[in-house]
CSV table of C-alpha atoms in Angstrom, one decimal:
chain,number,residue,atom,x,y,z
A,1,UNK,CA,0.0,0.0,0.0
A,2,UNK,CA,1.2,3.1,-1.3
A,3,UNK,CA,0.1,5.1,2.2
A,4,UNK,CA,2.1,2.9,4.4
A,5,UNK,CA,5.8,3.5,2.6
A,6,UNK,CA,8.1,6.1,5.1
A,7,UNK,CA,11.4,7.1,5.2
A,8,UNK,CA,13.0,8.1,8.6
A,9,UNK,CA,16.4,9.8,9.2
A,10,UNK,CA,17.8,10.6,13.0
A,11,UNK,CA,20.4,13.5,13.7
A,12,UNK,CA,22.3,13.8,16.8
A,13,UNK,CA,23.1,11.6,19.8
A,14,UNK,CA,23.5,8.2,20.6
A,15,UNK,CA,19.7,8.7,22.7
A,16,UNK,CA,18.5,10.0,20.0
A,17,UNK,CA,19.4,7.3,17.7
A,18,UNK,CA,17.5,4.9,20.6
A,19,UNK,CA,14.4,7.3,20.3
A,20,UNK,CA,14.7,7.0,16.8
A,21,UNK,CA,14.9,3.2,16.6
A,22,UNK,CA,12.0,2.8,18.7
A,23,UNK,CA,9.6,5.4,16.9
A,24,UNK,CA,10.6,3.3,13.9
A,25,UNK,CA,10.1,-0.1,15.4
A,26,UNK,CA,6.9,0.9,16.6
A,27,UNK,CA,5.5,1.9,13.1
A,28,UNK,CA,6.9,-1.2,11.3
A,29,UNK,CA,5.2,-3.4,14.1
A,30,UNK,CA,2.0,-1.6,12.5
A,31,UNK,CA,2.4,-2.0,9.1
A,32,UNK,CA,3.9,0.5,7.9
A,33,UNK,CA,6.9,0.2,5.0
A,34,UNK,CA,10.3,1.4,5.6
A,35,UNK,CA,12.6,2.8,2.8
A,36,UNK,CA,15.7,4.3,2.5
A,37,UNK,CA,14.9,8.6,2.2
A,38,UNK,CA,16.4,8.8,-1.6
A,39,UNK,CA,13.6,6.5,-2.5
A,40,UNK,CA,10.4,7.6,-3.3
A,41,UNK,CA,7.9,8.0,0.2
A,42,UNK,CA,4.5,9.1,0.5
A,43,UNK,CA,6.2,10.3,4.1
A,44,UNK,CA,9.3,11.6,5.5
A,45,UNK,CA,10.3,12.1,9.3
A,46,UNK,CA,13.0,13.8,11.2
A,47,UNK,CA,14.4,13.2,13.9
A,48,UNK,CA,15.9,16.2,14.7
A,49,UNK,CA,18.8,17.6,16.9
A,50,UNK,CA,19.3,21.7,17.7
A,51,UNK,CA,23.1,21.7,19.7
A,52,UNK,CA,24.8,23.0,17.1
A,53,UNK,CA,24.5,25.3,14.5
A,54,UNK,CA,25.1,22.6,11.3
A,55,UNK,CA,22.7,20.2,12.8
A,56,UNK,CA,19.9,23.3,12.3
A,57,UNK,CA,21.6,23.7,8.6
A,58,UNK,CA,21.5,20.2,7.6
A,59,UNK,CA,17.7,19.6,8.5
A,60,UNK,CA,16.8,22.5,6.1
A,61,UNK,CA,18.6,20.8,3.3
A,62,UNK,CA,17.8,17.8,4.1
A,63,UNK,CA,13.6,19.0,3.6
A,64,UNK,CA,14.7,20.5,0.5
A,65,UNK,CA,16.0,17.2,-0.8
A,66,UNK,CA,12.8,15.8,0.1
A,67,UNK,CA,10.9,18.1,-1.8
A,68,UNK,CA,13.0,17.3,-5.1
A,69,UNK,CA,12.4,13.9,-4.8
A,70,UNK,CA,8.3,14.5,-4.0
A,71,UNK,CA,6.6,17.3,-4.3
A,72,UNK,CA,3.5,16.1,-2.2
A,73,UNK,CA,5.8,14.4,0.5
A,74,UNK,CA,4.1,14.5,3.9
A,75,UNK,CA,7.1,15.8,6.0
A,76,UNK,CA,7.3,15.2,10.1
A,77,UNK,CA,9.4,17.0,12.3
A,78,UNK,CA,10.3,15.5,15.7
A,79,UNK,CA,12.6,16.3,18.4
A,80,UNK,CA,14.4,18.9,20.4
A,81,UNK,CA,14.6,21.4,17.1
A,82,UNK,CA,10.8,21.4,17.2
A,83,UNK,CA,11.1,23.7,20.4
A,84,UNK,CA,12.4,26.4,18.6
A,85,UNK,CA,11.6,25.8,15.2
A,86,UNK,CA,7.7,25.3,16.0
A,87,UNK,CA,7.6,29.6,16.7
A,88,UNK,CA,9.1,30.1,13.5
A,89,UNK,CA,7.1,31.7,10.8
A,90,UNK,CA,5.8,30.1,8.0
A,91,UNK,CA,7.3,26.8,9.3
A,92,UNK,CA,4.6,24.8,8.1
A,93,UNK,CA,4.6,25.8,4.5
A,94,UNK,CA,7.1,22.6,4.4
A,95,UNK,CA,6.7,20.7,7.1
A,96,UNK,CA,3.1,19.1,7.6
A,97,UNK,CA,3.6,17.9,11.3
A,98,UNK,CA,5.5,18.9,14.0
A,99,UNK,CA,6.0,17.1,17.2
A,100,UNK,CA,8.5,17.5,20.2
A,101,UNK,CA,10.6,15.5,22.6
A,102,UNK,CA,7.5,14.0,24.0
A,103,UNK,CA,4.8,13.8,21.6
A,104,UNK,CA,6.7,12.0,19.0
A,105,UNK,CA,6.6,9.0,20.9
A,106,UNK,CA,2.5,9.0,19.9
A,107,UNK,CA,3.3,9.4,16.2
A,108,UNK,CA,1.0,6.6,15.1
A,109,UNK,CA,-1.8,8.3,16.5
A,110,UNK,CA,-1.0,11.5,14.8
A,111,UNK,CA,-0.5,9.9,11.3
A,112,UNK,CA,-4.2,9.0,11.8
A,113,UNK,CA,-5.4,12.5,11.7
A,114,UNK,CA,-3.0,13.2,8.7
A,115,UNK,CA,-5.9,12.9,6.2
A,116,UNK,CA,-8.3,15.2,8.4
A,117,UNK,CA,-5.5,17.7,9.3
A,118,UNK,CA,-2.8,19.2,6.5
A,119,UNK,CA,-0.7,20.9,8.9
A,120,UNK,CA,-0.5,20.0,13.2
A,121,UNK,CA,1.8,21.0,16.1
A,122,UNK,CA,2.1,19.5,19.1
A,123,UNK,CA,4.5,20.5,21.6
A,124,UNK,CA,3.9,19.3,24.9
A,125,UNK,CA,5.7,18.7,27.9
A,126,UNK,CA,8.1,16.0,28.9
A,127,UNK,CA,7.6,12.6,30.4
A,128,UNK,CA,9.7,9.9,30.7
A,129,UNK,CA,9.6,7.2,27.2
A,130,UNK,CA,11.5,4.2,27.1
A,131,UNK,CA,13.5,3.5,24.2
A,132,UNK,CA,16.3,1.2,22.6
A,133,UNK,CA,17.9,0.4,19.4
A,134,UNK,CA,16.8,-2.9,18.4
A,135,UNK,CA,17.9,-4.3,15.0
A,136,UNK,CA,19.5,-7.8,15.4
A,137,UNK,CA,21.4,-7.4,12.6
A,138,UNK,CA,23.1,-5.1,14.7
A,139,UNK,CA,26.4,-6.0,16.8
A,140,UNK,CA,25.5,-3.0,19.2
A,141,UNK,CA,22.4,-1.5,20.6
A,142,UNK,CA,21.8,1.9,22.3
A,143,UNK,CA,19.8,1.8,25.7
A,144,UNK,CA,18.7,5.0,26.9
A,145,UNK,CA,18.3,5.2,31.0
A,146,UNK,CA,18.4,8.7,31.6
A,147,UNK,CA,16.4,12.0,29.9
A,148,UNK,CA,16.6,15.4,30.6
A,149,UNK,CA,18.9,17.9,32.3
A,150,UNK,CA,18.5,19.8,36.2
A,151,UNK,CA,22.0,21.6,34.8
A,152,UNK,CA,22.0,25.3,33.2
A,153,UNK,CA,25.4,25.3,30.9
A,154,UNK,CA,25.3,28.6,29.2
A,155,UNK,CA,25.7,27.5,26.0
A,156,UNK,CA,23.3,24.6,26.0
A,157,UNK,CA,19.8,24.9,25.1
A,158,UNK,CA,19.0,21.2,25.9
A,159,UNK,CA,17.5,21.3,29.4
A,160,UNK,CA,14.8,23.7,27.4
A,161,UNK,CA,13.6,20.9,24.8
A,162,UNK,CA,13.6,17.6,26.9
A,163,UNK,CA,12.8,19.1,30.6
A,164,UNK,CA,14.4,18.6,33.9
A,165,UNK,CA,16.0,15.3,34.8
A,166,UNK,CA,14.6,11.7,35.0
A,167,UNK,CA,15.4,8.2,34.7
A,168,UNK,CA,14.2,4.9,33.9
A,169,UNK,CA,13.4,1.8,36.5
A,170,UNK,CA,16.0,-0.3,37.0
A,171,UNK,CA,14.2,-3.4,37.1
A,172,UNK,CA,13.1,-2.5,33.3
A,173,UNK,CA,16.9,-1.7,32.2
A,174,UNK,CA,17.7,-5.2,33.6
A,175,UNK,CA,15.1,-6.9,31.6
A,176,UNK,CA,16.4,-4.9,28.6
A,177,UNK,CA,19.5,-6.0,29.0
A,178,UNK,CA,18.4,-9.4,28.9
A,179,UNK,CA,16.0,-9.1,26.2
A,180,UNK,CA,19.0,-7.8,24.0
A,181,UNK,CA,21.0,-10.5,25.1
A,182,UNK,CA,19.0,-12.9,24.0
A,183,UNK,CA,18.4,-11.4,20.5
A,184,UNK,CA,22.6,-11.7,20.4
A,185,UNK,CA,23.4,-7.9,20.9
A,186,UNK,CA,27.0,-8.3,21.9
A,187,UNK,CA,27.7,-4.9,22.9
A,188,UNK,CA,25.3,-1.9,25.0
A,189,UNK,CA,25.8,1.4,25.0
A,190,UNK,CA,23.7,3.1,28.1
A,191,UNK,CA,23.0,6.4,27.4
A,192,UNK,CA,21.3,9.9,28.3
A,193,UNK,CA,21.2,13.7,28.5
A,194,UNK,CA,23.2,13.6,31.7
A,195,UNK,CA,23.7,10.2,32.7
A,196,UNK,CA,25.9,10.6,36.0
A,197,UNK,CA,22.5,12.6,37.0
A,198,UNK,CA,20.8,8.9,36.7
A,199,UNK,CA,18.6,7.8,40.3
A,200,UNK,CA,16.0,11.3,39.6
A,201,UNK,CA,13.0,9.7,39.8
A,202,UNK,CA,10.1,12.0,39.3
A,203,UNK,CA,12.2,14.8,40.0
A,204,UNK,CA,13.1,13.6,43.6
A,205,UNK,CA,16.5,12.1,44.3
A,206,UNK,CA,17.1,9.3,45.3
A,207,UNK,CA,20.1,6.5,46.7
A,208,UNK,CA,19.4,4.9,43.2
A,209,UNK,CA,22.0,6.4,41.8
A,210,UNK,CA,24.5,5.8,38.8
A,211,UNK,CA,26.8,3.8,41.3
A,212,UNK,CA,24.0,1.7,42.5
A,213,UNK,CA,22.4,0.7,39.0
A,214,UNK,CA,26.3,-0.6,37.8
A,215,UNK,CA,26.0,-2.7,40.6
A,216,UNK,CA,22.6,-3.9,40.1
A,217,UNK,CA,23.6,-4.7,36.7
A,218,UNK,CA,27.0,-6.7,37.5
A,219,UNK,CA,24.7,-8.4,40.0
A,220,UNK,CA,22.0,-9.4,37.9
A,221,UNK,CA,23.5,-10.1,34.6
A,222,UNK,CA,25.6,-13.0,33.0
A,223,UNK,CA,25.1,-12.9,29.6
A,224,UNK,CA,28.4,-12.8,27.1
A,225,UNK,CA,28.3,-9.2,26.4
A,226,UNK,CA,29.7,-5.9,27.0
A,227,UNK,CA,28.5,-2.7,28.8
A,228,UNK,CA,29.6,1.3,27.3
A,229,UNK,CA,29.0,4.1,29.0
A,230,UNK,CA,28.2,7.1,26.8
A,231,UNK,CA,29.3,10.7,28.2
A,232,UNK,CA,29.7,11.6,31.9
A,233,UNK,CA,30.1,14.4,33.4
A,234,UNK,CA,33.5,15.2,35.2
A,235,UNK,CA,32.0,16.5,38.7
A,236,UNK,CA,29.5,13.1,38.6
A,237,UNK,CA,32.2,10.4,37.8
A,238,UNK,CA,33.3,9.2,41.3
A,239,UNK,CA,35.5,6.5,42.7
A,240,UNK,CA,33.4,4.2,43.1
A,241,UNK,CA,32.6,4.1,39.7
A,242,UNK,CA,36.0,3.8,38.2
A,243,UNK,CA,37.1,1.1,40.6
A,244,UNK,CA,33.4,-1.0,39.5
A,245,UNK,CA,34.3,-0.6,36.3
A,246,UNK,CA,38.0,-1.5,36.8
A,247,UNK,CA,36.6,-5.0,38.0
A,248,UNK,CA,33.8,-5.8,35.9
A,249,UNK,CA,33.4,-8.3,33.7
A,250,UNK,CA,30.8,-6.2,31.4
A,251,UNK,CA,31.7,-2.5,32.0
A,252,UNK,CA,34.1,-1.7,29.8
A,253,UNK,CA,37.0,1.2,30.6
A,254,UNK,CA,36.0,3.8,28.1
A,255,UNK,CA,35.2,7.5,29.5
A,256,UNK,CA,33.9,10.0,27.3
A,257,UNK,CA,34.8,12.9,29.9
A,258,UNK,CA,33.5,16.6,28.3
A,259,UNK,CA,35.9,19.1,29.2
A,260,UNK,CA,34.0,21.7,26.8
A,261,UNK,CA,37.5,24.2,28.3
A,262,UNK,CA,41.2,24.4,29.5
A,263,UNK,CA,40.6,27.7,30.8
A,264,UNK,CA,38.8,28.0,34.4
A,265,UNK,CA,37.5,31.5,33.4
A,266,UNK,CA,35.7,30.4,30.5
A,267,UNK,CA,34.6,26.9,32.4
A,268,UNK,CA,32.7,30.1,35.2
A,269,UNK,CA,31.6,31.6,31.9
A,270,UNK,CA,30.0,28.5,30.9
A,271,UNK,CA,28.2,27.6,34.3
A,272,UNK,CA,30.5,24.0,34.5
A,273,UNK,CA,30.4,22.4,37.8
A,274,UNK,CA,34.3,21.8,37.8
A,275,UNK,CA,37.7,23.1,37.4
A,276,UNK,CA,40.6,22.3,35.8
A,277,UNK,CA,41.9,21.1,38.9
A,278,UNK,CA,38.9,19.0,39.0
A,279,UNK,CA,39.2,17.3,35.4
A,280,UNK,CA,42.9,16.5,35.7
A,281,UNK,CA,42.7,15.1,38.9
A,282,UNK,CA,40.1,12.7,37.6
A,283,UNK,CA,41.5,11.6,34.5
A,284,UNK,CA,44.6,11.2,36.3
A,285,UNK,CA,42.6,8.7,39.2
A,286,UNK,CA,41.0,7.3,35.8
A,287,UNK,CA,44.4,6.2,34.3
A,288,UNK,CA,46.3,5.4,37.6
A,289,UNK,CA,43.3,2.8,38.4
A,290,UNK,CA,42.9,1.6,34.9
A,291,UNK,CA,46.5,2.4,33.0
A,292,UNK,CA,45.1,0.9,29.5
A,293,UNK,CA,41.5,2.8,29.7
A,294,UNK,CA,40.0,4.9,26.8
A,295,UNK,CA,39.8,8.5,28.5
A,296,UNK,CA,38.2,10.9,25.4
A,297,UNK,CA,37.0,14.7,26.0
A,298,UNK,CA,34.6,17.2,24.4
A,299,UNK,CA,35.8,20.6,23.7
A,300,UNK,CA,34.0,23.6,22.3
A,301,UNK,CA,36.4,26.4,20.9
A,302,UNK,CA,35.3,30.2,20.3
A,303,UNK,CA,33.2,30.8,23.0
A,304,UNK,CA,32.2,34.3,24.1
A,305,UNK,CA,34.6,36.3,25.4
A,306,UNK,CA,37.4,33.2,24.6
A,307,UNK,CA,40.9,35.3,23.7
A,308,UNK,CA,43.6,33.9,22.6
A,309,UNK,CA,45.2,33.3,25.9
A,310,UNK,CA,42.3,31.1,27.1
A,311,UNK,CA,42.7,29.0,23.5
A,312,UNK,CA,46.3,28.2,24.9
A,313,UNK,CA,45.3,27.4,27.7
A,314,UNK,CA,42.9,24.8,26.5
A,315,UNK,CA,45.1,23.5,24.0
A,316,UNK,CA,48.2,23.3,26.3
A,317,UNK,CA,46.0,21.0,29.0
A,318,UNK,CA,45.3,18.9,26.3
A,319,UNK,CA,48.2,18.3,25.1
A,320,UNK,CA,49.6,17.3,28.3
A,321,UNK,CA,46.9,14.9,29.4
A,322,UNK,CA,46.8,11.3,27.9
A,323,UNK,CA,43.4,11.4,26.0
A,324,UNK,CA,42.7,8.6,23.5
A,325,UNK,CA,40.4,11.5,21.4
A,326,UNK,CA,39.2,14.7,21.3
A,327,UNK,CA,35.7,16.0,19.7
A,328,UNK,CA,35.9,19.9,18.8
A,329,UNK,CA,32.8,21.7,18.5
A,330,UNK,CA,33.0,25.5,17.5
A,331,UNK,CA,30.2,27.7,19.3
A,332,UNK,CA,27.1,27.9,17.9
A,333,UNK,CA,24.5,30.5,19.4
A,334,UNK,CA,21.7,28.9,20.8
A,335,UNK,CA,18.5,30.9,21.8
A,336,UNK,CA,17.3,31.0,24.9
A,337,UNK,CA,20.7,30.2,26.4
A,338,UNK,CA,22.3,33.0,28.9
A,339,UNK,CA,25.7,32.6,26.2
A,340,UNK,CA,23.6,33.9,23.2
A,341,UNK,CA,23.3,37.2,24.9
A,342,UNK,CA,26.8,37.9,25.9
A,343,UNK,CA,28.9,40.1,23.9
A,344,UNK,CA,32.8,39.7,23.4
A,345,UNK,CA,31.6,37.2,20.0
A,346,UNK,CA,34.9,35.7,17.8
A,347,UNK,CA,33.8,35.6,14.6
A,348,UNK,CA,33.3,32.3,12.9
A,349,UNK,CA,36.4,32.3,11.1
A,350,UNK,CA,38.6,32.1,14.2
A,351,UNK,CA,36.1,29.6,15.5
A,352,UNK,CA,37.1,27.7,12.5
A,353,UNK,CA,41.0,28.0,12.5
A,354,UNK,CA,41.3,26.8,16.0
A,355,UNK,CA,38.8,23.9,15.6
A,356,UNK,CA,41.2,22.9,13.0
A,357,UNK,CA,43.9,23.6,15.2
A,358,UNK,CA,42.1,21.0,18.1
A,359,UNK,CA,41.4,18.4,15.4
A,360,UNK,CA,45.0,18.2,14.5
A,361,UNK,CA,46.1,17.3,18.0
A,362,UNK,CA,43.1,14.9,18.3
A,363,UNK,CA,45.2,13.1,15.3
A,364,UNK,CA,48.0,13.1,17.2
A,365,UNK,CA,46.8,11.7,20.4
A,366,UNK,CA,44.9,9.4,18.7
A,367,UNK,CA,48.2,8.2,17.3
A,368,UNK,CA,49.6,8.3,20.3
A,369,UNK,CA,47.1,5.9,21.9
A,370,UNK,CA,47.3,3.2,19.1
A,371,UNK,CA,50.8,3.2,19.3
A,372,UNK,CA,50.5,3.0,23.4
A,373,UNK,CA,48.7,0.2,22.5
A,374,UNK,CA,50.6,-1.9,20.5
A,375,UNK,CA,51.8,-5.2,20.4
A,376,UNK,CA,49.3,-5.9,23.0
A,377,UNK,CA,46.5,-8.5,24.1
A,378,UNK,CA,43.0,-7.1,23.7
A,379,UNK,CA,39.7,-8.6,23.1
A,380,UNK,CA,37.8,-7.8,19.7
A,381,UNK,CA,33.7,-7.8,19.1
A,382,UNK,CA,33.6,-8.1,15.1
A,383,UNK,CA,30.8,-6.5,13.4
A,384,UNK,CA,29.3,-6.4,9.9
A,385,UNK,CA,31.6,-3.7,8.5
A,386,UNK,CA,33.5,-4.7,5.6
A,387,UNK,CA,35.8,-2.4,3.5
A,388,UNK,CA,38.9,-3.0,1.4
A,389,UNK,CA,38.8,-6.8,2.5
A,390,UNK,CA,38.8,-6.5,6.5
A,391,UNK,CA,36.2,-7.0,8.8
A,392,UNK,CA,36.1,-4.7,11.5
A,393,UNK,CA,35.6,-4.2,15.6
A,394,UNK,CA,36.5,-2.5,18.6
A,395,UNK,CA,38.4,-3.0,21.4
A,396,UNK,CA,37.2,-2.9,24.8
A,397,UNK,CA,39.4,0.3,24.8
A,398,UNK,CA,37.7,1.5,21.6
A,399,UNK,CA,40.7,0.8,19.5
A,400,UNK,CA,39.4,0.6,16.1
A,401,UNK,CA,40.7,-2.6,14.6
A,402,UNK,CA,40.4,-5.0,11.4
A,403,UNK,CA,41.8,-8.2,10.0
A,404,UNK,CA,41.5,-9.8,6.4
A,405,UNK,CA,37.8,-10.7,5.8
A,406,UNK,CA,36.1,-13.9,7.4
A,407,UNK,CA,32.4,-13.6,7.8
A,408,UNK,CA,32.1,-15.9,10.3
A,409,UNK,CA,33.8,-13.5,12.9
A,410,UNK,CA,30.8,-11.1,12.3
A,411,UNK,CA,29.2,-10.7,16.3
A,412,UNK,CA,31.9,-12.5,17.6
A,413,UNK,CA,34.8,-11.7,20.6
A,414,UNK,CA,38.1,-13.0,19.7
A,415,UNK,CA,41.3,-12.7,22.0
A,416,UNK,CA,43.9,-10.6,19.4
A,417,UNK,CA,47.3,-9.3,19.2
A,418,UNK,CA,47.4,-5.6,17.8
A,419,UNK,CA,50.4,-5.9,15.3
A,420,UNK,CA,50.1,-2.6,13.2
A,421,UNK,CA,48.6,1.3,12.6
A,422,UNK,CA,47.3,2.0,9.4
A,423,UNK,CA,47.1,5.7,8.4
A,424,UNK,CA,43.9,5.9,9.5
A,425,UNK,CA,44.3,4.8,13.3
A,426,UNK,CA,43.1,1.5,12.7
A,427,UNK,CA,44.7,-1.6,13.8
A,428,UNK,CA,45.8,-4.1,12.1
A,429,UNK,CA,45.0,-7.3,14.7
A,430,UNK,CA,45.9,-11.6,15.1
A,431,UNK,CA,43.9,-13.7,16.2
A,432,UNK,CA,45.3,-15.2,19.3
């Protein structure tokens, strides 16, 4: 049936891939036909993300593109860009539905009234939806457990889209876990807005917190798998976390660790509930607990009021800590963030040169880890990814790595030697 073909695209983070995944599941379970969104659909939804700047860019051309292809395309909006975007006039002259961080989750019931209502908007406020990647073609799956932020960054419009701070049940994210398990997922990625903030349950705290959900996890699960954590923040990753980790058999040692700045007076500028003091002591406690651990940082370069003393400053403590990678982000003005209205602006052009400068020393340090890390015993999950005759995988210390093509590794953990760096930072790998 012509009416039931859709095409569905996801920008952003790893929870919103999950939100996506599930949105989609929950429409195919109903009927409705999935195809690719450079084939002909009778509708299009976006997932859509508002952090930056080129996310914002990308969804208008991305609506454009749909247009080419189908003139009469029924176009969906969902997600945090909805917030803003929804005020903006004449939105709807392309975009036939619009629904936000929580109302998305209901899309079936909305593509019910598409015949009896051209254009809708619905932007409600936020509740806590479960959701999860689930494709078992897939090696990894992404589990959210945590939405929403209580945090006020400066530059960070997110708290205003998806609401204060909750989290999902535990008992549930244990029977995830084992659902995926059994479907053969080999690999979890538990993610959030602010996961160390996990254990707010209906805005009230509680002891539930990030801590006690590891535990409950190790306790309760057996399953051959592994456990990633997605981003944490520095003032919410404790000891007690790094030495569960440091023992488990399913967490494995990768911390993403956002920095976002070198310089303390920018980090006050930015509202971040740390120092620098605070972040090097904690990658350092990281490292000294768990020498061979993944330790990768965010940084966002040409803030307000950023000279070019604060740039060194952030460049120089990066280049003396021993990060595995580094993600630059230039600033992008956000509305209705206490950042958009503060003066002392570097133009876009110097935000540019030193994100390329930051991206460089990423390269470097990258380097620098894969060589750290060679001629060393690791375990490999393989997954589907072929290209130039390898298959692909990660380490549990996210060290990209390949060996000459044998289907029958796909979803599989194999004990290998990492014997060589190609120019690209991957590694060449034996199997033990």
């Amino acid at each position: 049936m012509e009416k039931l073909r859709f095409s569905f695209i996801t920008y952003g983070c790893k929870l919103n891939y999950s939100e996506y995944s599930t949105i989609k599941r929950n429409l195919l379970n109903l009927g409705y036909q999935y195809v690719s969104w450079y084939t002909f659909a009778n509708i299009y939804i976006i997932n859509s993300c508002s952090i930056t700047e080129n996310a914002e860019k990308d969804l208008f051309v991305f609506i454009r593109k749909i247009k080419k292809i189908n003139k009469k395309a029924y176009i969906i909006l969902l997600g945090c860009f909805t917030h803003k975007l929804y005020k903006t006039e004449n939105i709807l002259k392309n975009v036939n539905l619009i629904l936000g961080t929580k109302d998305k989750f209901d899309l079936p019931y909305y593509l019910k009234l598409k015949n009896k209502k051209k254009n809708y908007i619905s932007i409600s406020k936020n509740y806590y939806k479960s959701s999860v990647s689930l494709d078992e073609t897939r090696t990894r799956s992404f589990l959210k457990i945590q939405d929403g932020c209580d945090y006020k960054c400066s530059y960070c419009p997110i708290p205003n889209f998806r609401g204060r701070s909750r989290s999902e049940n535990i008992s549930n994210i244990i029977k995830t876990i084992k659902k995926l398990a059994l479907l053969n997922i080999k690999e979890i990625v538990l993610t959030g807005i602010n996961l160390g903030n996990f254990g707010n349950f209906g805005f009230n705290k509680t002891k539930y917190d990030l801590f006690y959900l590891f535990n409950q996890i190790e306790q309760n699960i057996t399953a051959n798998l592994r456990i990633r954590i997605s981003s944490i923040e520095p003032n919410l990753l404790n000891n007690r976390i790094i030495s569960l980790i440091s023992k488990s058999k399913l967490f494995v040692p990768h911390f993403h660790f956002p920095l976002q700045s070198g310089s303390n007076y920018i980090l006050n500028k930015m509202k971040r509930r740390y120092n620098v003091k605070r972040y090097i002591k904690n990658v350092k406690k990281i490292l000294n607990i768990i020498p061979d651990a993944c330790v990768g940082t965010d940084i966002i370069v040409g803030f307000p009021g950023e000279k070019e003393a604060n740039f060194l400053e952030t460049y120089k403590l990066l280049k003396s800590l021993e990060l595995a990678y580094i993600q630059v982000f230039p600033y992008s003005e956000r509305e209705n963030t206490d950042a958009y209205f503060m003066k002392e602006t570097i133009p876009k052009i110097m935000r540019s040169k030193r994100s390329k400068i930051i991206r460089l020393l990423s390269k470097k340090k990258k380097k620098n880890y894969c060589f750290k890390h060679l001629f060393k015993h690791y375990r490999v999950l393989f997954e589907k990814t072929k290209k130039n005759g390898y298959i692909f995988g990660f380490t549990d210390t996210y060290i990209s790595s390949k060996i000459k093509w044998k289907p029958n590794l796909i979803k599989k953990f194999k004990a290998v030697k990492l014997i060589k760096i190609d120019n690209y930072n991957n590694m060449e790998c034996q199997i033990l």
